[in-house]
mmCIF file of N, CA and C in Angstrom:
data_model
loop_
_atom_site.group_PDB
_atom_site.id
_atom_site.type_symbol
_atom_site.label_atom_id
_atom_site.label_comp_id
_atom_site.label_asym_id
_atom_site.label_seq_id
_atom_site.Cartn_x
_atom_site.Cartn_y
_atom_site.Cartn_z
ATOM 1 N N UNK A 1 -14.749 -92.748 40.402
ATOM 2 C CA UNK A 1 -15.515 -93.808 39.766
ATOM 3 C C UNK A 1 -14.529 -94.886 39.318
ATOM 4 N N UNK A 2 -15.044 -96.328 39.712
ATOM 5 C CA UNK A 2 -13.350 -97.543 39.420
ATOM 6 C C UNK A 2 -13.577 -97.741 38.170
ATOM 7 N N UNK A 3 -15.428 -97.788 37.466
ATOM 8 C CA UNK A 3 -15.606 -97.981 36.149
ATOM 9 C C UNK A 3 -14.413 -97.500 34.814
ATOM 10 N N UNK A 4 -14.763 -95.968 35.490
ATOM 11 C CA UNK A 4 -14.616 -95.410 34.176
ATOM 12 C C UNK A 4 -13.971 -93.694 35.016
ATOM 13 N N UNK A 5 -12.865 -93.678 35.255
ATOM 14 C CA UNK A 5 -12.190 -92.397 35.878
ATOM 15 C C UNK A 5 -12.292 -90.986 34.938
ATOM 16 N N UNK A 6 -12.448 -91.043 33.682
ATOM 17 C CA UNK A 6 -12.410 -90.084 32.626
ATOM 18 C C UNK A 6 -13.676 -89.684 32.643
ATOM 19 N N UNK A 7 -14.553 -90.491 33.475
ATOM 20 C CA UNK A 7 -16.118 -90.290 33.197
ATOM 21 C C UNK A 7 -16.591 -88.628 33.312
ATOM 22 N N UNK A 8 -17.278 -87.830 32.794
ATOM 23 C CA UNK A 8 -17.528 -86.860 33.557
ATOM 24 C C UNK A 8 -18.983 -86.829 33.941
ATOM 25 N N UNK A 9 -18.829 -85.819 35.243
ATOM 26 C CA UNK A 9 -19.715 -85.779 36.459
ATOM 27 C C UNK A 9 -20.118 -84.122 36.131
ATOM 28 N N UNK A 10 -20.919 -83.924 36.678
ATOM 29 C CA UNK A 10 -21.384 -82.699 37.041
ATOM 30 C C UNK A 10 -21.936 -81.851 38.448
ATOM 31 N N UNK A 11 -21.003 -81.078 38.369
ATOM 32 C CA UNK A 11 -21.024 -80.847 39.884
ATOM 33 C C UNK A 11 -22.290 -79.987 39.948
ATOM 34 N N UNK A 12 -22.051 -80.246 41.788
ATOM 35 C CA UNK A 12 -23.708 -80.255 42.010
ATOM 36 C C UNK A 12 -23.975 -78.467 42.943
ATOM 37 N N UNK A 13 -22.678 -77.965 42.816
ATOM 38 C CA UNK A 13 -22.592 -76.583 42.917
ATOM 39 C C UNK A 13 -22.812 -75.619 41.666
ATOM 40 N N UNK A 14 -21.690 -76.134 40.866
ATOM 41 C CA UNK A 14 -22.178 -75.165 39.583
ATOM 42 C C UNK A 14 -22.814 -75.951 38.397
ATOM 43 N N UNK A 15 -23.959 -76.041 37.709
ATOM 44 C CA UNK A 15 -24.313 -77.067 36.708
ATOM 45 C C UNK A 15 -23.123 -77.057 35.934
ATOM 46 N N UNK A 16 -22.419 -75.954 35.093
ATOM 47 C CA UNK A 16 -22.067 -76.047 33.955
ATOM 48 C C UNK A 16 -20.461 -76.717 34.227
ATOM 49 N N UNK A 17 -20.001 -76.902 35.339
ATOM 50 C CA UNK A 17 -18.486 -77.522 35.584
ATOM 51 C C UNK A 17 -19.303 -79.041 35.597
ATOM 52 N N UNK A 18 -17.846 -79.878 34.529
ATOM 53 C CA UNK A 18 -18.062 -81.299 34.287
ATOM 54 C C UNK A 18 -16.933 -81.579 34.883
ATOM 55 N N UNK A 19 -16.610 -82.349 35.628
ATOM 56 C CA UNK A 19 -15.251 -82.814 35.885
ATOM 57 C C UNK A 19 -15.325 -84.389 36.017
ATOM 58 N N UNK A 20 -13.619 -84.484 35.501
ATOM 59 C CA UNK A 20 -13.803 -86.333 35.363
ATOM 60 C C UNK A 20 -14.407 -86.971 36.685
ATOM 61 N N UNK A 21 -14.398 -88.203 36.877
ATOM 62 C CA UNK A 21 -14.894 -88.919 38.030
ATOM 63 C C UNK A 21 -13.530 -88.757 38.735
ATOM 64 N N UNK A 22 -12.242 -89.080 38.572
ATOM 65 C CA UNK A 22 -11.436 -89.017 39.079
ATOM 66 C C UNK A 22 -10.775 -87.797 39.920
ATOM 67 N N UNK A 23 -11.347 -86.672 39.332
ATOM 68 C CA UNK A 23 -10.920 -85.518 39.792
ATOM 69 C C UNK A 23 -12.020 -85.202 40.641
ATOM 70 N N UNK A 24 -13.324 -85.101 40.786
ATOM 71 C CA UNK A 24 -14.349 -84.927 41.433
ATOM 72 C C UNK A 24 -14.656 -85.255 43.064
ATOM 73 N N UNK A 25 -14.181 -85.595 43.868
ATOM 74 C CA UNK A 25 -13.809 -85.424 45.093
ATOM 75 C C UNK A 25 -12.756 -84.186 45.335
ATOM 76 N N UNK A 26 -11.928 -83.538 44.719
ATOM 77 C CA UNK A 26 -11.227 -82.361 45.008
ATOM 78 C C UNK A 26 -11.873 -81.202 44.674
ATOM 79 N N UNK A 27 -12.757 -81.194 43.041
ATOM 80 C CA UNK A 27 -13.475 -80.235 42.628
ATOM 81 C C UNK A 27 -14.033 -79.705 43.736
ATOM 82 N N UNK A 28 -15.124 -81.163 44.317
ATOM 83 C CA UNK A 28 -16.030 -80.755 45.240
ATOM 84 C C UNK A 28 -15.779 -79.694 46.364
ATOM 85 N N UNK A 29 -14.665 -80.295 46.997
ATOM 86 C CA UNK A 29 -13.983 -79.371 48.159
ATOM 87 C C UNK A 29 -13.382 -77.286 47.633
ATOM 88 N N UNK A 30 -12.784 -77.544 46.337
ATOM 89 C CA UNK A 30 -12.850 -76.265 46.217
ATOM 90 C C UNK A 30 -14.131 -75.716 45.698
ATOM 91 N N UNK A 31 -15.397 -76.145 45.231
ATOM 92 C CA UNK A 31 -16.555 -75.220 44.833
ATOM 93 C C UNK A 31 -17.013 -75.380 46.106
ATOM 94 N N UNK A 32 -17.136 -76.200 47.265
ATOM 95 C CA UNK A 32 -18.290 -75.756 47.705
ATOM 96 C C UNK A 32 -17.179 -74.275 48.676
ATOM 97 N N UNK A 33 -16.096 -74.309 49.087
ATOM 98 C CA UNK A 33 -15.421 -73.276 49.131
ATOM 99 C C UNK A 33 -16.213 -71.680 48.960
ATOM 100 N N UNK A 34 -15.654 -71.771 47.139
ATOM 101 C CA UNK A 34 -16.378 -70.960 46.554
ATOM 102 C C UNK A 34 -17.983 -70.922 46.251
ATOM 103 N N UNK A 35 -18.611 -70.994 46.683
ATOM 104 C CA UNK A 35 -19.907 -70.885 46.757
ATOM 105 C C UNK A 35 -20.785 -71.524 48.236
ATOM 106 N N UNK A 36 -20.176 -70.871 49.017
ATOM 107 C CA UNK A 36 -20.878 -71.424 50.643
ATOM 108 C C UNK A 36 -22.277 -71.252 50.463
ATOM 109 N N UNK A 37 -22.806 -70.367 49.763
ATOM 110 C CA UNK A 37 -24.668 -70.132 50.124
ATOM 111 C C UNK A 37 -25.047 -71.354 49.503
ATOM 112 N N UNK A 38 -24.432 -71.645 48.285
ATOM 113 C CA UNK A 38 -25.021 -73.163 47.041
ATOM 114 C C UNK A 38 -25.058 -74.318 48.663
ATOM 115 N N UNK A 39 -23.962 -74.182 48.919
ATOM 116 C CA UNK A 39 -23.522 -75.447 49.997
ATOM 117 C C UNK A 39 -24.317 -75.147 50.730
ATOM 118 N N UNK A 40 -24.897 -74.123 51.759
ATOM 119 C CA UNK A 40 -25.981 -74.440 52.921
ATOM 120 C C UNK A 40 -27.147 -75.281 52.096
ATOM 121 N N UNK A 41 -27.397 -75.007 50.962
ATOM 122 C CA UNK A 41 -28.613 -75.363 50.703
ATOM 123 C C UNK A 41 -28.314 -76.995 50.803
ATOM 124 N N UNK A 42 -27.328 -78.039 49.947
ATOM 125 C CA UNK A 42 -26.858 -78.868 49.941
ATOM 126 C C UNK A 42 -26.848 -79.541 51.485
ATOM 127 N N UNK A 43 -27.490 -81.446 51.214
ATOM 128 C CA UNK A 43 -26.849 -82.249 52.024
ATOM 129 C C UNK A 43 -26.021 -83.580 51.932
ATOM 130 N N UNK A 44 -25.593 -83.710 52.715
ATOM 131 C CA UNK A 44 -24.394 -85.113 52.036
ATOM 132 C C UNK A 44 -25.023 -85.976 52.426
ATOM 133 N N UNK A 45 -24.256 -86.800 51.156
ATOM 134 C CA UNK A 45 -25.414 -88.134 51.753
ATOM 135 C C UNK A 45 -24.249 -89.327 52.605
ATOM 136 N N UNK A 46 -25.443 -89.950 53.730
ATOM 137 C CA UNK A 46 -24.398 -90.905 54.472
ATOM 138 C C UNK A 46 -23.495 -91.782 53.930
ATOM 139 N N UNK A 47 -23.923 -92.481 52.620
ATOM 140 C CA UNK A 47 -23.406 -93.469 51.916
ATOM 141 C C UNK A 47 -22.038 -93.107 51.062
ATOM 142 N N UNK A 48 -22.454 -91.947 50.441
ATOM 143 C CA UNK A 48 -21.103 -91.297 49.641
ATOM 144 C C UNK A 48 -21.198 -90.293 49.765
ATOM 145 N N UNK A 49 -19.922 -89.384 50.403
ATOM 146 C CA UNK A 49 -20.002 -87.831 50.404
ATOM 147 C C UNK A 49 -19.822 -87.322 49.391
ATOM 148 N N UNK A 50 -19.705 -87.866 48.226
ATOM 149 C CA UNK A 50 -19.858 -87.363 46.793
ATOM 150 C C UNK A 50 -20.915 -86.964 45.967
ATOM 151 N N UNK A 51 -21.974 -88.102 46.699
ATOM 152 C CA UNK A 51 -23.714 -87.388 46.661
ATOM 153 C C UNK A 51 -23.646 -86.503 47.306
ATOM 154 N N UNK A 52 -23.922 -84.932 47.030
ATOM 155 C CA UNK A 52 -24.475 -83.871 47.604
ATOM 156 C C UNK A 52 -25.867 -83.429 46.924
ATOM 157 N N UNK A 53 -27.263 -83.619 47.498
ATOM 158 C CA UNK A 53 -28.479 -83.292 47.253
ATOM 159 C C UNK A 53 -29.324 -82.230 47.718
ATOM 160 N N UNK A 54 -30.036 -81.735 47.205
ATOM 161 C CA UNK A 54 -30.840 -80.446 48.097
ATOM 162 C C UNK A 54 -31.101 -81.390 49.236
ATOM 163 N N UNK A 55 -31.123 -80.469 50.573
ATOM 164 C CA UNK A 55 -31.596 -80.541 51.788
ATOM 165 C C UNK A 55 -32.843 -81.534 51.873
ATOM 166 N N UNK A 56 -33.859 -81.012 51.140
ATOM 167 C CA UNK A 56 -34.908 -81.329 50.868
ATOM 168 C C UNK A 56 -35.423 -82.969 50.352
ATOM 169 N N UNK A 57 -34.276 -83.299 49.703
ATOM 170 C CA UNK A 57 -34.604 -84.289 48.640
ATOM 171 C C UNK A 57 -33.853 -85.182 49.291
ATOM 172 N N UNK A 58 -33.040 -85.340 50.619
ATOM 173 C CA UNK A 58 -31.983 -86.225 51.466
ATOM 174 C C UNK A 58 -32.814 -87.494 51.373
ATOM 175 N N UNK A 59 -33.885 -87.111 52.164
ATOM 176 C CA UNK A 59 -34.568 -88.248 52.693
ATOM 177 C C UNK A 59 -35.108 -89.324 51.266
ATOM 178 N N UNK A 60 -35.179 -88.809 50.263
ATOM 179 C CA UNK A 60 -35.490 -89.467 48.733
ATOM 180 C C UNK A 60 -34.106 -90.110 48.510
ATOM 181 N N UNK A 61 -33.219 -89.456 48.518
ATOM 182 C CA UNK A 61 -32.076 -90.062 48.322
ATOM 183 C C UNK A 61 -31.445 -90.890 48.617
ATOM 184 N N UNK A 62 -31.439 -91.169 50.055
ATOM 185 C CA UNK A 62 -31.246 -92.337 50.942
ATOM 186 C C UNK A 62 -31.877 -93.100 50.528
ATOM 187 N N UNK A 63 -33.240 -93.400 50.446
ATOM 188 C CA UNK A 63 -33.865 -94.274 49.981
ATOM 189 C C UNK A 63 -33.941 -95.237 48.545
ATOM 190 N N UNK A 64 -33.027 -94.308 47.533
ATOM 191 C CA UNK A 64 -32.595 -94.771 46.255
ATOM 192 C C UNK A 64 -31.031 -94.646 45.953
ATOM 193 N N UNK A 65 -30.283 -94.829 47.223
ATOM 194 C CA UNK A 65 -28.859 -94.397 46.967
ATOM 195 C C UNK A 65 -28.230 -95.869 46.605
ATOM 196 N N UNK A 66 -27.838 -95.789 45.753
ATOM 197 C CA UNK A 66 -26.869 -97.564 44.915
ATOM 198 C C UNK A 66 -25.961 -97.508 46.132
ATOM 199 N N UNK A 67 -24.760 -96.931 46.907
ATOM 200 C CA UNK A 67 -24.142 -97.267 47.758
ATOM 201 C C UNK A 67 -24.759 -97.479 48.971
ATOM 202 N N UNK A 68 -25.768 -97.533 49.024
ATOM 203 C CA UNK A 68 -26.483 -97.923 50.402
ATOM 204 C C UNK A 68 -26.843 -99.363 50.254
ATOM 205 N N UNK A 69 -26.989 -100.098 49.309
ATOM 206 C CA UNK A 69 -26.615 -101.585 48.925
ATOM 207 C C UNK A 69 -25.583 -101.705 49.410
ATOM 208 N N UNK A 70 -24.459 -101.418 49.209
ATOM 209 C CA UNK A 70 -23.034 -101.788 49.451
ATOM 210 C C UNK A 70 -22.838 -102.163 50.707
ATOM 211 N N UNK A 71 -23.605 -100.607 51.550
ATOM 212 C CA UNK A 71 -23.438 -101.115 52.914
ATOM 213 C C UNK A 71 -24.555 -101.782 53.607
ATOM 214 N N UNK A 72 -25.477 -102.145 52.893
ATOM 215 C CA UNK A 72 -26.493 -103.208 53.450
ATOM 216 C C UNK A 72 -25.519 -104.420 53.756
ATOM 217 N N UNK A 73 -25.268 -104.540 52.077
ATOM 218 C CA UNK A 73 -24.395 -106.129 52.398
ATOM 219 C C UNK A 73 -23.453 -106.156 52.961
ATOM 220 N N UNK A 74 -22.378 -104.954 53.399
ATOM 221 C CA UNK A 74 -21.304 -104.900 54.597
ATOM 222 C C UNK A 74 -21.829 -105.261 55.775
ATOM 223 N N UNK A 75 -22.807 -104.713 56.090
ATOM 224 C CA UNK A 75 -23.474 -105.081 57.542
ATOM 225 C C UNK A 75 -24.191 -106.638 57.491
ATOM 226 N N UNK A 76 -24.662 -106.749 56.536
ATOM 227 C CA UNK A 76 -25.112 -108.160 56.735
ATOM 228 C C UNK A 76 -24.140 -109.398 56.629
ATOM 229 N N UNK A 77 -23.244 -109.328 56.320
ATOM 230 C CA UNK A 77 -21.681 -110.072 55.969
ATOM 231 C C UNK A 77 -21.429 -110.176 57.345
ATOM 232 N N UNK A 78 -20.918 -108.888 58.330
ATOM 233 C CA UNK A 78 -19.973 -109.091 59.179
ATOM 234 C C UNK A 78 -21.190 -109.501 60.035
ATOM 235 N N UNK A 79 -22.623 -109.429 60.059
ATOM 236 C CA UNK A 79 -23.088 -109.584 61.578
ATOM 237 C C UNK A 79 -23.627 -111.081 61.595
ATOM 238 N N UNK A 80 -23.353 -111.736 60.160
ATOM 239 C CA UNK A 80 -24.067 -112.913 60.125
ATOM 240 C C UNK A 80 -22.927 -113.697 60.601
ATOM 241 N N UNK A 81 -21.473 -113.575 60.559
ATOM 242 C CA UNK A 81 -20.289 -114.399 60.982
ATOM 243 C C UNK A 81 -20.192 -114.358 62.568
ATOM 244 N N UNK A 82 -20.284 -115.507 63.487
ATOM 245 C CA UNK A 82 -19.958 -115.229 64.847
ATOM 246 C C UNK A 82 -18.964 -114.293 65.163
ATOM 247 N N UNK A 83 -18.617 -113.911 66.451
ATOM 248 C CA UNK A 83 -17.723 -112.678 66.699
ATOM 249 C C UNK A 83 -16.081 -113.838 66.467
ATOM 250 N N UNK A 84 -16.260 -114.797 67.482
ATOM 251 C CA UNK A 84 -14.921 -115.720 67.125
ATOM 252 C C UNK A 84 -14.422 -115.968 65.895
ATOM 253 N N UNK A 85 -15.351 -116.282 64.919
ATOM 254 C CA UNK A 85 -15.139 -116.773 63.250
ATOM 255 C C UNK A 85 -14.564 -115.478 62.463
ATOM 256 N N UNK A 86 -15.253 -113.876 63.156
ATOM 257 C CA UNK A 86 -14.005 -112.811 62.732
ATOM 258 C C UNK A 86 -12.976 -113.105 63.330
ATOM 259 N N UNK A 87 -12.581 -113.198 64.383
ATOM 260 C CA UNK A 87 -11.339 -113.622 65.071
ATOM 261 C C UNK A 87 -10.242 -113.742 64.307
ATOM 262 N N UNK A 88 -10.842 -115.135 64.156
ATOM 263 C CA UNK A 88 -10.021 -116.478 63.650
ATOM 264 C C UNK A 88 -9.651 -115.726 62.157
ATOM 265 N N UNK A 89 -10.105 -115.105 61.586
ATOM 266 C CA UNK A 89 -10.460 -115.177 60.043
ATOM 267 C C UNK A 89 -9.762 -113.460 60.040
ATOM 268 N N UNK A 90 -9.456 -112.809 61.216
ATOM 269 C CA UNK A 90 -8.917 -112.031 60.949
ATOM 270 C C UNK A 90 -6.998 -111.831 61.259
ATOM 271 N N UNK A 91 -6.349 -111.035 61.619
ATOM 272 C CA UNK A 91 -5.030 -111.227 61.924
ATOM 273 C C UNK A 91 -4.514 -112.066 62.738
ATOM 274 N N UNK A 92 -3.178 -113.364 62.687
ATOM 275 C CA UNK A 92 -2.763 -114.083 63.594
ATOM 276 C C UNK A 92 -1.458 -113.634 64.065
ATOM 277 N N UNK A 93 -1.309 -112.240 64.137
ATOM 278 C CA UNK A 93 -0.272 -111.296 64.692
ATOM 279 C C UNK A 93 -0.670 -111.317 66.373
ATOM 280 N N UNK A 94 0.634 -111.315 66.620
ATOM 281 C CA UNK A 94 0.881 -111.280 68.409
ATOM 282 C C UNK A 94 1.810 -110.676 68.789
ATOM 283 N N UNK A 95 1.867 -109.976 69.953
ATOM 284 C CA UNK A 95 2.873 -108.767 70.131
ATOM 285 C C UNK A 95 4.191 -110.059 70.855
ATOM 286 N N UNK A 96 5.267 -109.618 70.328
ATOM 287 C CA UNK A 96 6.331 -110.533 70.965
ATOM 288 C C UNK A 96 6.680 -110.084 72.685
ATOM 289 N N UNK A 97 7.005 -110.886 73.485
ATOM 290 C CA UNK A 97 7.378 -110.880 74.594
ATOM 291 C C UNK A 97 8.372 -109.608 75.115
ATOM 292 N N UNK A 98 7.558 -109.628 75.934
ATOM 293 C CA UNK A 98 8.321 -107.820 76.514
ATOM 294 C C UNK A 98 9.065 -108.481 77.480
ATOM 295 N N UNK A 99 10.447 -107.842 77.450
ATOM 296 C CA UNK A 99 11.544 -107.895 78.383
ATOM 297 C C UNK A 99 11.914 -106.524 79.262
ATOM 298 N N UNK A 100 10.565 -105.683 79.070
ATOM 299 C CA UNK A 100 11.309 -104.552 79.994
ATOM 300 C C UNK A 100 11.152 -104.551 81.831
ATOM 301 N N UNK A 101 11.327 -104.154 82.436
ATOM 302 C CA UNK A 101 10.661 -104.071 83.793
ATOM 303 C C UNK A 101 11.156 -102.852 84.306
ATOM 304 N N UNK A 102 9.688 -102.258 84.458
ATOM 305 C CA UNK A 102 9.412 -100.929 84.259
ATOM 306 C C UNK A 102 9.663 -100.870 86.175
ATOM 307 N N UNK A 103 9.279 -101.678 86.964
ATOM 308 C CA UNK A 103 9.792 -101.331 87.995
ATOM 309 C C UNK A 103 10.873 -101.383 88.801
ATOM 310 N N UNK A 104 11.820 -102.494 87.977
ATOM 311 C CA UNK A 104 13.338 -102.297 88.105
ATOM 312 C C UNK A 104 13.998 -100.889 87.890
ATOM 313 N N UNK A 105 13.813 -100.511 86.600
ATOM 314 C CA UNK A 105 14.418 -98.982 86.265
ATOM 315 C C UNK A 105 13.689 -98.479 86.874
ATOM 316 N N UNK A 106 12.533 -98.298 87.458
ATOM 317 C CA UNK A 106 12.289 -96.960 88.862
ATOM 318 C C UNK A 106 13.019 -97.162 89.489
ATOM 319 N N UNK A 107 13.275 -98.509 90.293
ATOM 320 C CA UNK A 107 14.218 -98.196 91.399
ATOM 321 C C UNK A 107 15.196 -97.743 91.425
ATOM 322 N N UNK A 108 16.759 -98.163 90.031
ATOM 323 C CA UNK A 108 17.443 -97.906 89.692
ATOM 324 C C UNK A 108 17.843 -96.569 89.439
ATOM 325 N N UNK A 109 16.482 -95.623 89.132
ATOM 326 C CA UNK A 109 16.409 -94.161 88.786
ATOM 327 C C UNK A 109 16.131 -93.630 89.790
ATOM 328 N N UNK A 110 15.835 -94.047 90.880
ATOM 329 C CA UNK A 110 15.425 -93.134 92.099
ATOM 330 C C UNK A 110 16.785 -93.126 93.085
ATOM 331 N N UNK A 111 17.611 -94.060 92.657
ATOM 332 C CA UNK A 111 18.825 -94.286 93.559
ATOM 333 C C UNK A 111 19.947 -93.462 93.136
ATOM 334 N N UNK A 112 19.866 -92.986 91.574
ATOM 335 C CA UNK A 112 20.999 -92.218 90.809
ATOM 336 C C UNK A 112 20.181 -90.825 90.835
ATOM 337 N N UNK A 113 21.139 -89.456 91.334
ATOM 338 C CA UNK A 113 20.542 -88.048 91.081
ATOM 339 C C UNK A 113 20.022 -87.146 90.225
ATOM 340 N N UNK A 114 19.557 -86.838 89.935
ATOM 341 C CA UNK A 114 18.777 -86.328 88.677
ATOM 342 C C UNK A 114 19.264 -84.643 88.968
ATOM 343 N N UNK A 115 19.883 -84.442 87.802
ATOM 344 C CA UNK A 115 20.313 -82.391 87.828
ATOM 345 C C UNK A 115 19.762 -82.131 86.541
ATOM 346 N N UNK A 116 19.896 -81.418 86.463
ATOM 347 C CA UNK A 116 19.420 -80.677 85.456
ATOM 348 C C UNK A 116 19.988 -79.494 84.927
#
């Protein structure tokens, strides 16, 4: 959480573990570990794999998930800019001029013996 990292959360394996916001992406990975049956029941949600919801309740969730804003307006940002105007607006890096010639040194290598 960028708010507030000390925040505590409650994980969605065991009620009674609170863990800060900051620590709560690692929690997650070792409870659902320890408790695989809690986890079948559990689904992640597309927006944040930090939402984990009953199976059941996914489709509710999606539908009221705050990071699914986020990526509304990601998608509507990049698809409203022409493809050129990303272009332009993205890196003006260029690979510098290659001096090798890859079919000079074949020849050169096929003329000298190779042992081993």
């Amino acid at each position: 959480d960028l708010l507030d990292p000390e925040r505590l959360i409650q994980c969605p394996f065991v009620k009674h573990h609170h863990i800060r916001a900051c620590r709560f992406p690692y929690h997650l990975v070792k409870c659902k570990e320890s408790n695989p049956e809690i986890a079948k029941k559990l689904a992640t949600c597309p927006f944040n794999a930090r939402h984990l919801v009953p199976s059941h309740d996914l489709s509710d969730h999606i539908m009221k998930c705050n990071d699914r804003a986020f990526m509304e307006q990601d998608i509507v940002r990049g698809s409203c800019e022409p493809l050129q105007e990303q272009v332009k607006n993205g890196s003006t890096w260029q690979a510098p001029p290659c001096d090798e010639d890859w079919e000079t040194e074949v020849l050169e290598r096929s003329s000298s013996v190779f042992v081993w």
